[in-house]
CSV table of C-alpha atoms and ligand atoms in Angstrom, one decimal:
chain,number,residue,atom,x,y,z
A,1,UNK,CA,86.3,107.5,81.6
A,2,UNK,CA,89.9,106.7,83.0
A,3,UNK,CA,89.4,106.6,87.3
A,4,UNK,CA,91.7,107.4,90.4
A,5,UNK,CA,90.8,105.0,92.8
A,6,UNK,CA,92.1,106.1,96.4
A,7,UNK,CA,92.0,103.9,99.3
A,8,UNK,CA,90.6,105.4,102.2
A,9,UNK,CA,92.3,104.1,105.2
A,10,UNK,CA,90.3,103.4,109.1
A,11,UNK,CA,91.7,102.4,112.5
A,12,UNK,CA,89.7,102.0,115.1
A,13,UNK,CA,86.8,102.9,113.6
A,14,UNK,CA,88.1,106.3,112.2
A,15,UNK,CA,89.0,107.6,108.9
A,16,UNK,CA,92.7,108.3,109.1
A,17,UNK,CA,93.4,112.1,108.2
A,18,UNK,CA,96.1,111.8,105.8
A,19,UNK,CA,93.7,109.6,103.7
A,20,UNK,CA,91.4,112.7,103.1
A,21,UNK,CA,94.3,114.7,101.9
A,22,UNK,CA,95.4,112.3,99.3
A,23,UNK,CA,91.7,112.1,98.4
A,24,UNK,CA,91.6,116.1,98.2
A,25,UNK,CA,94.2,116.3,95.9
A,26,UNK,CA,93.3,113.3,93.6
A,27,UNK,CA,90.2,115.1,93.5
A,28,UNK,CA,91.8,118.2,92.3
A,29,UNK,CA,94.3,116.6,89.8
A,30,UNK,CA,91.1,114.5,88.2
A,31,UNK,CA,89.1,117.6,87.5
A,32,UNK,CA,92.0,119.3,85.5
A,33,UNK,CA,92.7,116.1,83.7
A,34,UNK,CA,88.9,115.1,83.3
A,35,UNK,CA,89.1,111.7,85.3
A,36,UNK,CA,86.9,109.8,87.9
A,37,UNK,CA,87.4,109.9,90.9
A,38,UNK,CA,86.5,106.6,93.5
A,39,UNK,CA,87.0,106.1,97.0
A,40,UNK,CA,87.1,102.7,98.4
A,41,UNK,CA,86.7,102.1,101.7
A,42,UNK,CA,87.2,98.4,103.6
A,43,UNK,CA,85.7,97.7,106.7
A,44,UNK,CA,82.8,95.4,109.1
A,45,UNK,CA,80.9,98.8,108.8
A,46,UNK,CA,81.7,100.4,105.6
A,47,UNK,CA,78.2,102.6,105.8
A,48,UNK,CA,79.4,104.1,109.1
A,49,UNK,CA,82.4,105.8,106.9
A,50,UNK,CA,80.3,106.7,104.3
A,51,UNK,CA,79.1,110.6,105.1
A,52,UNK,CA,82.8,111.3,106.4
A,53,UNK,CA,84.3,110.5,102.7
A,54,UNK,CA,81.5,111.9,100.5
A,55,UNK,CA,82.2,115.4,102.1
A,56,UNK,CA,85.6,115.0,100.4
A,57,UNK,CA,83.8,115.2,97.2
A,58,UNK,CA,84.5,111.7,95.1
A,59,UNK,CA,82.6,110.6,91.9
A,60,UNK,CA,82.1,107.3,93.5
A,61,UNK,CA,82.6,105.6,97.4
A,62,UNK,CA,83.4,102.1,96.4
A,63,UNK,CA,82.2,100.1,100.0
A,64,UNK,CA,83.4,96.1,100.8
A,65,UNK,CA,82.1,94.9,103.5
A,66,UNK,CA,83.6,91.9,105.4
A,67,UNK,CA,84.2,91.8,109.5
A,68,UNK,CA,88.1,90.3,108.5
A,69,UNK,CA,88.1,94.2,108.3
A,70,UNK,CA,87.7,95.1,111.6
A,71,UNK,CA,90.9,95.1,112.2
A,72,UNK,CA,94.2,95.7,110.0
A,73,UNK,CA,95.3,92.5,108.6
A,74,UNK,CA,97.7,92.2,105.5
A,75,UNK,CA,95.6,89.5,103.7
A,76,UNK,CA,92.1,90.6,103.3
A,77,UNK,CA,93.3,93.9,102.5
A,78,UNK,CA,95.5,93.3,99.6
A,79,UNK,CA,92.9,90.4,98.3
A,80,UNK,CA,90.3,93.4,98.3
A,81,UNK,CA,92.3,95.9,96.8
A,82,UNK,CA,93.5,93.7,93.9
A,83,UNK,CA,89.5,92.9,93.6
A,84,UNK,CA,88.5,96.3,93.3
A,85,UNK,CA,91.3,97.4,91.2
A,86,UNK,CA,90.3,94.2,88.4
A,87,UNK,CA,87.1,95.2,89.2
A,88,UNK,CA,87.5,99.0,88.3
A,89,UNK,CA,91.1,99.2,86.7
A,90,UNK,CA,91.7,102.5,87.6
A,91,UNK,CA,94.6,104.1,85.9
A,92,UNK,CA,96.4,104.9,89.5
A,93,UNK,CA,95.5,104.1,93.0
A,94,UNK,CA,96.5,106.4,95.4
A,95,UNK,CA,96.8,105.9,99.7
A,96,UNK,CA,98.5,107.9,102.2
A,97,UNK,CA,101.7,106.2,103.3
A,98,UNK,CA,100.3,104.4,106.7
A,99,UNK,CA,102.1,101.6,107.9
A,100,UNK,CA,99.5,99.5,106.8
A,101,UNK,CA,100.1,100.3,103.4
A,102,UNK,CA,103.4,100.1,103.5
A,103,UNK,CA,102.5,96.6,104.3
A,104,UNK,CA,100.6,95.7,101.3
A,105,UNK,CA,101.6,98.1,98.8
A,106,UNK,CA,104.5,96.0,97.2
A,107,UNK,CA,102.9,93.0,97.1
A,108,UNK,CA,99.4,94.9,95.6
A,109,UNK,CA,101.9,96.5,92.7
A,110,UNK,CA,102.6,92.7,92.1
A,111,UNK,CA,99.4,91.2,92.5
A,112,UNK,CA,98.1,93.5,90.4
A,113,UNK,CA,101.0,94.0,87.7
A,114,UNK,CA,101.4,97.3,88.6
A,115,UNK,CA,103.9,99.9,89.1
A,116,UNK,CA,104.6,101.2,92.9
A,117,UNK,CA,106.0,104.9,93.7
A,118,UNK,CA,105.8,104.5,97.6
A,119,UNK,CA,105.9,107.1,99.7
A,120,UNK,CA,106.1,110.2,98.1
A,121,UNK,CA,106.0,113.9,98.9
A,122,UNK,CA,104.5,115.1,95.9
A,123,UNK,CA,102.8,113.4,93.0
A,124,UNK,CA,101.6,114.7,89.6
A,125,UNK,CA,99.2,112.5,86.9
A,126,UNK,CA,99.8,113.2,83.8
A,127,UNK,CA,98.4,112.4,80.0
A,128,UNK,CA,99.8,109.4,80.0
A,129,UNK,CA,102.5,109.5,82.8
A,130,UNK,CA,102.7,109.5,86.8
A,131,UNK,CA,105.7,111.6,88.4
A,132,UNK,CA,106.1,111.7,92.1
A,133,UNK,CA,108.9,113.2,94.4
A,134,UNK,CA,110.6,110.9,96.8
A,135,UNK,CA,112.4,111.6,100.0
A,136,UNK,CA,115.8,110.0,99.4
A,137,UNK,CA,118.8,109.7,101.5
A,138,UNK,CA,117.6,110.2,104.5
A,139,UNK,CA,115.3,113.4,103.1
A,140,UNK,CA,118.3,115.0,101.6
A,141,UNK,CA,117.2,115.0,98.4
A,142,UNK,CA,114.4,114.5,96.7
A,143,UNK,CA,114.0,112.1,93.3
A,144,UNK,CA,111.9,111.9,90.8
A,145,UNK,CA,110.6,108.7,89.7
A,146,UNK,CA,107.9,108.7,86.5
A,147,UNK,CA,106.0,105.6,85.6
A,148,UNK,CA,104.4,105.5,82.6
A,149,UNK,CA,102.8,102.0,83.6
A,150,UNK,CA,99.2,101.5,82.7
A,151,UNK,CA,98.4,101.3,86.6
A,152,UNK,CA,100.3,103.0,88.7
A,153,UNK,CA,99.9,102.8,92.8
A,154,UNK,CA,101.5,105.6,95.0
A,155,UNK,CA,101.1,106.1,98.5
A,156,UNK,CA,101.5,109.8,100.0
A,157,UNK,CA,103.6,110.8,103.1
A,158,UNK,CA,100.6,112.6,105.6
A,159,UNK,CA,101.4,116.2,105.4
A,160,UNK,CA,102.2,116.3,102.1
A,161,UNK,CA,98.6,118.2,101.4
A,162,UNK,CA,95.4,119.7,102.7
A,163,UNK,CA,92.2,118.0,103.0
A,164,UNK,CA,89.8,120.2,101.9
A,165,UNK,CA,86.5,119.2,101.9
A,166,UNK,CA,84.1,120.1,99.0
A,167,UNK,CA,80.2,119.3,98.3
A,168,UNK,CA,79.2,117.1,95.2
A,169,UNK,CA,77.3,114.2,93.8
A,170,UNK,CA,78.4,111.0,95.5
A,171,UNK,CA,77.2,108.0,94.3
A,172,UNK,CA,77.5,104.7,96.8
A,173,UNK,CA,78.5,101.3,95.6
A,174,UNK,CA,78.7,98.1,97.4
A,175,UNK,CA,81.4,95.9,95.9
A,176,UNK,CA,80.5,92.2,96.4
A,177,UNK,CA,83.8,90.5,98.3
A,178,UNK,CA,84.4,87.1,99.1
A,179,UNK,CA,87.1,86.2,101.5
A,180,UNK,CA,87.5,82.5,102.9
A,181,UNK,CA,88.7,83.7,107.0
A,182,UNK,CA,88.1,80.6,108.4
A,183,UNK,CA,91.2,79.3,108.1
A,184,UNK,CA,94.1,82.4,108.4
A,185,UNK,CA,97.6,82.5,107.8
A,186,UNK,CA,97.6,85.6,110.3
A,187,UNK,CA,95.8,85.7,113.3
A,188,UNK,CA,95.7,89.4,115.0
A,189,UNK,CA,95.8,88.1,118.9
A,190,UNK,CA,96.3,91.8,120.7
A,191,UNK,CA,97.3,95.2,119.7
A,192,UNK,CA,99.6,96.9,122.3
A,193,UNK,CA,99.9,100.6,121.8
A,194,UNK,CA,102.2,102.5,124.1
A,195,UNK,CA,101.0,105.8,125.9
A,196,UNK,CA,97.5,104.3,126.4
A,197,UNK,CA,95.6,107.5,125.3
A,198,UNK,CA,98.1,109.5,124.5
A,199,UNK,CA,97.5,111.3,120.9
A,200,UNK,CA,98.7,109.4,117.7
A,201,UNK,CA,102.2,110.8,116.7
A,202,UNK,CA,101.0,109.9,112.8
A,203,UNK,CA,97.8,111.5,113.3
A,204,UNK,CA,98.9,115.0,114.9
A,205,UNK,CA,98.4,117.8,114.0
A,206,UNK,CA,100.8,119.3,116.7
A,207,UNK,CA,104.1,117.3,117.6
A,208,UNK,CA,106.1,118.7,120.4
A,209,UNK,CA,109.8,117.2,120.1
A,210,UNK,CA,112.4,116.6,122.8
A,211,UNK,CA,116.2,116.3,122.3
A,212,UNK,CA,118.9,115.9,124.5
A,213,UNK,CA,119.0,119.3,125.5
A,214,UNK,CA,115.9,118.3,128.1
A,215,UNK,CA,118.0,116.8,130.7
A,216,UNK,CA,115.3,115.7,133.0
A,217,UNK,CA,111.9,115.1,134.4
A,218,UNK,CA,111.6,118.6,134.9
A,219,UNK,CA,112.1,119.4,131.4
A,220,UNK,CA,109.9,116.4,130.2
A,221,UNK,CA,107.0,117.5,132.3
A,222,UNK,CA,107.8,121.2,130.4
A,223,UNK,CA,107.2,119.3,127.3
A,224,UNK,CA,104.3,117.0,128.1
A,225,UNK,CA,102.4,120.5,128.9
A,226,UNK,CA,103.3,122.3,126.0
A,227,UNK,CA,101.7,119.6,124.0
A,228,UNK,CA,99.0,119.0,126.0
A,229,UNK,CA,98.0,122.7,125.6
A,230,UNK,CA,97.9,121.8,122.0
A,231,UNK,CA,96.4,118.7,121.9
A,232,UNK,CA,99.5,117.2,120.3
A,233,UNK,CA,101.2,114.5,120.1
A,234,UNK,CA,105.1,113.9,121.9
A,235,UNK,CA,108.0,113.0,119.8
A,236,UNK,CA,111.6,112.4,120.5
A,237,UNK,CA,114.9,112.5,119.5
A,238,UNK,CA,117.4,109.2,119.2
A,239,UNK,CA,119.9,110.9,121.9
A,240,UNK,CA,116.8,111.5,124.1
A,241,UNK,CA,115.5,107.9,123.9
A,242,UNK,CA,118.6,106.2,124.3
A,243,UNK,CA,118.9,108.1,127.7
A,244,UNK,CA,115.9,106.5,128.7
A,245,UNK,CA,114.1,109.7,129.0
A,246,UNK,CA,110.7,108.9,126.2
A,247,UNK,CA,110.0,105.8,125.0
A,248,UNK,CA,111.3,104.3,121.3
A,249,UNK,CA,107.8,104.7,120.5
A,250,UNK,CA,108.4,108.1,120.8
A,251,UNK,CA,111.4,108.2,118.4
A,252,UNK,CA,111.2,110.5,115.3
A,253,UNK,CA,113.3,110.3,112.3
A,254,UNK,CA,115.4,107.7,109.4
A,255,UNK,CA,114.9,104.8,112.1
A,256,UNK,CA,112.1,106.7,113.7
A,257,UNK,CA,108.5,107.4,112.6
A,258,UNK,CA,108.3,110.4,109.9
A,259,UNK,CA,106.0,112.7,111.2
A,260,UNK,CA,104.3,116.2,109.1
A,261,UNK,CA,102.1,117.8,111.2
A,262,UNK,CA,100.8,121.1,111.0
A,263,UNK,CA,103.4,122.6,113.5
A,264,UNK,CA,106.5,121.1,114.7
A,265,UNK,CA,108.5,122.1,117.8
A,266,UNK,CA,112.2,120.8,118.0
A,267,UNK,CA,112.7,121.5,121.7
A,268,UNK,CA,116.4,121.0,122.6
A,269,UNK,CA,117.3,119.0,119.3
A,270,UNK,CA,120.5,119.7,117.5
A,271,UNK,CA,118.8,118.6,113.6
A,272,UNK,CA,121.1,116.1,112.4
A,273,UNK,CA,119.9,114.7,109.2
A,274,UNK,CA,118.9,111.4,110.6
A,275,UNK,CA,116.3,113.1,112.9
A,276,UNK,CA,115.6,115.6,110.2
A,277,UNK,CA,114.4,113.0,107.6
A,278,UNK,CA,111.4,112.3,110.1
A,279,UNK,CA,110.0,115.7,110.1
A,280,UNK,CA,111.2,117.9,107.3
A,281,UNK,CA,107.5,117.8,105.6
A,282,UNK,CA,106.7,119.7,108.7
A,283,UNK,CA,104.3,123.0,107.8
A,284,UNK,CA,105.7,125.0,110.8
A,285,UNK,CA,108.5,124.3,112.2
A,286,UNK,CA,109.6,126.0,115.5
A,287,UNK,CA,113.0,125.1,116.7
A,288,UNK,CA,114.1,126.1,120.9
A,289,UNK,CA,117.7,125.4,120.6
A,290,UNK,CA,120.6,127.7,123.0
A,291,UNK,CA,122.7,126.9,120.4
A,292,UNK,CA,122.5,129.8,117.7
A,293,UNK,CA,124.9,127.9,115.1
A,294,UNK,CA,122.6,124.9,115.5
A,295,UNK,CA,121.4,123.0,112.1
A,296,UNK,CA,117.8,122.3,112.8
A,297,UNK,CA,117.5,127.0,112.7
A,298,UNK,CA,118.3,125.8,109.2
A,299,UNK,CA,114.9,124.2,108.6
A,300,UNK,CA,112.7,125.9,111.2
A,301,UNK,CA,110.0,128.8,110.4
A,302,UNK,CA,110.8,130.3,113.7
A,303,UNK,CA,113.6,130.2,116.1
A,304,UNK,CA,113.7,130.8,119.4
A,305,UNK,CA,117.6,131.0,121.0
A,306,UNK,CA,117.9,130.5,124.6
A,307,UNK,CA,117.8,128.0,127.3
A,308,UNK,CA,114.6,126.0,126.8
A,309,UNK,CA,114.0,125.9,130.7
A,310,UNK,CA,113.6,129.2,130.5
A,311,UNK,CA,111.7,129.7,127.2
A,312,UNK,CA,108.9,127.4,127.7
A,313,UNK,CA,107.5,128.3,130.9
A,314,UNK,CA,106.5,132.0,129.7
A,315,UNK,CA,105.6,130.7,126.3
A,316,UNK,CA,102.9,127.8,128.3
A,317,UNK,CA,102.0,130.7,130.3
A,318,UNK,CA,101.1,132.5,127.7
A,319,UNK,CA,99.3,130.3,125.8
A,320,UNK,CA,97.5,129.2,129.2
A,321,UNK,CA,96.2,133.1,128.9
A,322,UNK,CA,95.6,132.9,125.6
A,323,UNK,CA,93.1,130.0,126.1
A,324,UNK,CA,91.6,131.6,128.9
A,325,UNK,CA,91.2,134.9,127.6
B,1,LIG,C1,122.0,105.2,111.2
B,1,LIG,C2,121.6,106.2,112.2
B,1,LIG,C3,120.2,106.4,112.3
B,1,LIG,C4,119.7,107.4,113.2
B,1,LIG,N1,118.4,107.6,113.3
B,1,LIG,C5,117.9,108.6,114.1
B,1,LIG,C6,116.5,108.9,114.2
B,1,LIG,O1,115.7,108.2,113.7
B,1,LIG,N2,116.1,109.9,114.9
B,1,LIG,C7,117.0,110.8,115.6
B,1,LIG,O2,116.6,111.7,116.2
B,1,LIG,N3,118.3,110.5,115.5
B,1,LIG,C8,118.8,109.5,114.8
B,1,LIG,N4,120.2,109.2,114.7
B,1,LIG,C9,121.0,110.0,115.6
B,1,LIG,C10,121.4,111.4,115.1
B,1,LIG,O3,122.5,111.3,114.3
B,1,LIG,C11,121.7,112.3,116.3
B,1,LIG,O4,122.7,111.8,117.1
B,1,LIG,C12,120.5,112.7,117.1
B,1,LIG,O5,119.4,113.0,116.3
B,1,LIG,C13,120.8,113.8,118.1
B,1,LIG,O6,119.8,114.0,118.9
B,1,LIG,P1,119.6,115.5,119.6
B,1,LIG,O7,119.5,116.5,118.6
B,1,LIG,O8,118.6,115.3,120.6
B,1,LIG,O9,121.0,115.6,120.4
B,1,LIG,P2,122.2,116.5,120.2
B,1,LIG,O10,122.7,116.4,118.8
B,1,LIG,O11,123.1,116.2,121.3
B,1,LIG,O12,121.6,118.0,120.3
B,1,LIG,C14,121.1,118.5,121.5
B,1,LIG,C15,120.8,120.0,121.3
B,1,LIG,O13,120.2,120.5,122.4
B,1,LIG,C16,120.7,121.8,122.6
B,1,LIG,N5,120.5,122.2,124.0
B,1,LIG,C17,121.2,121.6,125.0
B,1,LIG,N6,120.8,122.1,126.2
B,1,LIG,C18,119.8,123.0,125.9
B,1,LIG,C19,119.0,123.9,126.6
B,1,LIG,N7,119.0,123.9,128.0
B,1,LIG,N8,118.1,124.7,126.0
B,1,LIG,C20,118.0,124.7,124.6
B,1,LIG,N9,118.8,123.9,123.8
B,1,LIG,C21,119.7,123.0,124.5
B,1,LIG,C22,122.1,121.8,122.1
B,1,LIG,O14,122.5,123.1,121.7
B,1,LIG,C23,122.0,120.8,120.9
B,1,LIG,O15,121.8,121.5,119.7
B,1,LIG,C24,120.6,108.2,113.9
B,1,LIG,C25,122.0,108.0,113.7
B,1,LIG,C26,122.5,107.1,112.9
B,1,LIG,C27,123.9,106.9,112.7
């Protein structure tokens, strides 16, 4: 039977979210189509992860075990995918679209002579054919790009579908990996993440986005609540970060991170395309702009027209009740 291998990515110790939706839908394609469906997972403590992908319903958790896992390096993870994808040859390997893939996946496609569709917004396996929708200039348009390659790797923007978990038989199996570490061409000395604990803007599932309409601490400290009342994450626009006001890390869009949470606010940002390619795959998208004319009403589920210094203090109020009550 022909397989779907997906590569289930972790950091830190956790299964990344946008992982299990590519998972969910492979699943979902496979059953119409009648294919296999394996996850693999790479890590020091693959059995840990084991529980956390089998509710996600696979055929098969594929596990390698090696402590170069432990934390992301380039060379270890493409040898063991190209191992497990000559060891299985599934007919396409999907991954969500995580830095980290977009780190390996080119050199995987070659490695394995395969065909690459990276990060897509939609994908669809066919009899004998992959078809996947790519953001393209700057998430203007979208293009389609079929491969009819007889392995075919794709990785998945996060957003771009639900992860649904779903009960089934779920067979485990370790696949033997050898990897000479001793002497690497990479050595991972420290990982600096900014915002110490603040929430992963990749991982959200609320992003609360400042433009240059907030002028000032006041209007940052408006923002940092709003998400914090959300648990969410705090994105930024260029204009915003070049005044100093959020940090780079912070920045969302074409030279930005692209960002599809569950609900999006654009608080005081005008929607020029450049920031819009970073968070058009968006579910909800709630734009706070005093400008009624401006672009980003064009893309949002709700709009709210005003003076954002006076909108979100009664809306975090509110919500402050709502949780209370
Ligand atoms: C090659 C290139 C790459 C770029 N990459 C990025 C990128 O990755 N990300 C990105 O964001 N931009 C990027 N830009 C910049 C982009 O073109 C815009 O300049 C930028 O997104 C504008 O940011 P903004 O919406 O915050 O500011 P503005 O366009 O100045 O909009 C501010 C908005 O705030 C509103 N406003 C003002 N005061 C208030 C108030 N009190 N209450 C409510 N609303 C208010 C205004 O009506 C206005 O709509 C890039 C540009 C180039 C050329």
């Amino acid at each position: 039977m022909s397989r779907i291998l997906v590569f289930v990515a972790t950091d830190g110790g956790r299964i990344r979210r946008a992982s299990l939706e590519v998972l969910s839908q492979a699943r979902e394609q496979a059953r119409d189509l009648g294919l296999a469906v394996d996850a693999v997972v790479l890590s020091d403590d693959p059995d840990s992860h084991v529980d956390a992908i089998a509710a996600y319903g696979p055929d098969r958790i594929l596990t390698v075990q090696h402590g170069a896992f432990a934390q992301h390096r380039n060379q270890p993870v493409l040898a063991a995918l190209a191992h497990v994808i000559k060891e299985t040859g599934p007919r396409v390997v999907l991954m969500a679209s995580t830095e980290a893939a977009k780190d390996v996946l080119g050199a995987l496609a070659v490695r394995s002579g395969a065909a690459a569709i990276p990060d897509v917004a939609s994908f669809e396996i066919k009899g004998d054919s992959v078809s996947a929708l790519r953001p393209v200039m700057a998430a203007k348009q979208l293009a389609r790009t079929t491969s009819d390659a007889s392995t075919v790797l794709v990785s998945v923007r996060s957003g771009s579908y639900e992860a649904v978990p779903e009960s089934g038989e779920t067979s485990v199996e370790p696949i033997a990996f050898s990897y000479d570490d001793s002497d690497p061409a990479m050595v991972l000395r420290e990982i600096l993440t900014a915002g110490g604990d603040a929430v992963d803007l990749n991982e959200a599932r609320v992003v609360v986005a400042a433009g240059r309409g907030v002028k000032d601490q006041e209007g940052k400290a408006l923002v940092e609540e709003l998400a914090g009342l959300f648990g969410g994450a705090i994105g930024a626009s260029r204009a915003v970060v070049e005044l100093g006001l959020f940090p780079a890390t912070t920045q969302i869009g074409q030279t930005g991170k692209v960002v599809s949470p569950e609900l999006y606010f654009a608080v005081g940002i005008s929607g020029a395309i450049q920031h819009v390619a970073g968070m058009s795959n968006s579910r909800v998208i709630v734009a706070i702009n005093k400008d009624a004319d401006a672009p980003i009403f064009q893309y949002a589920t709700y709009g709210l027209v005003g003076d954002l210094y006076k909108i979100l203090p009664p809306l975090i109020a509110g919500l402050k009740a709502a949780k209370a009550g």
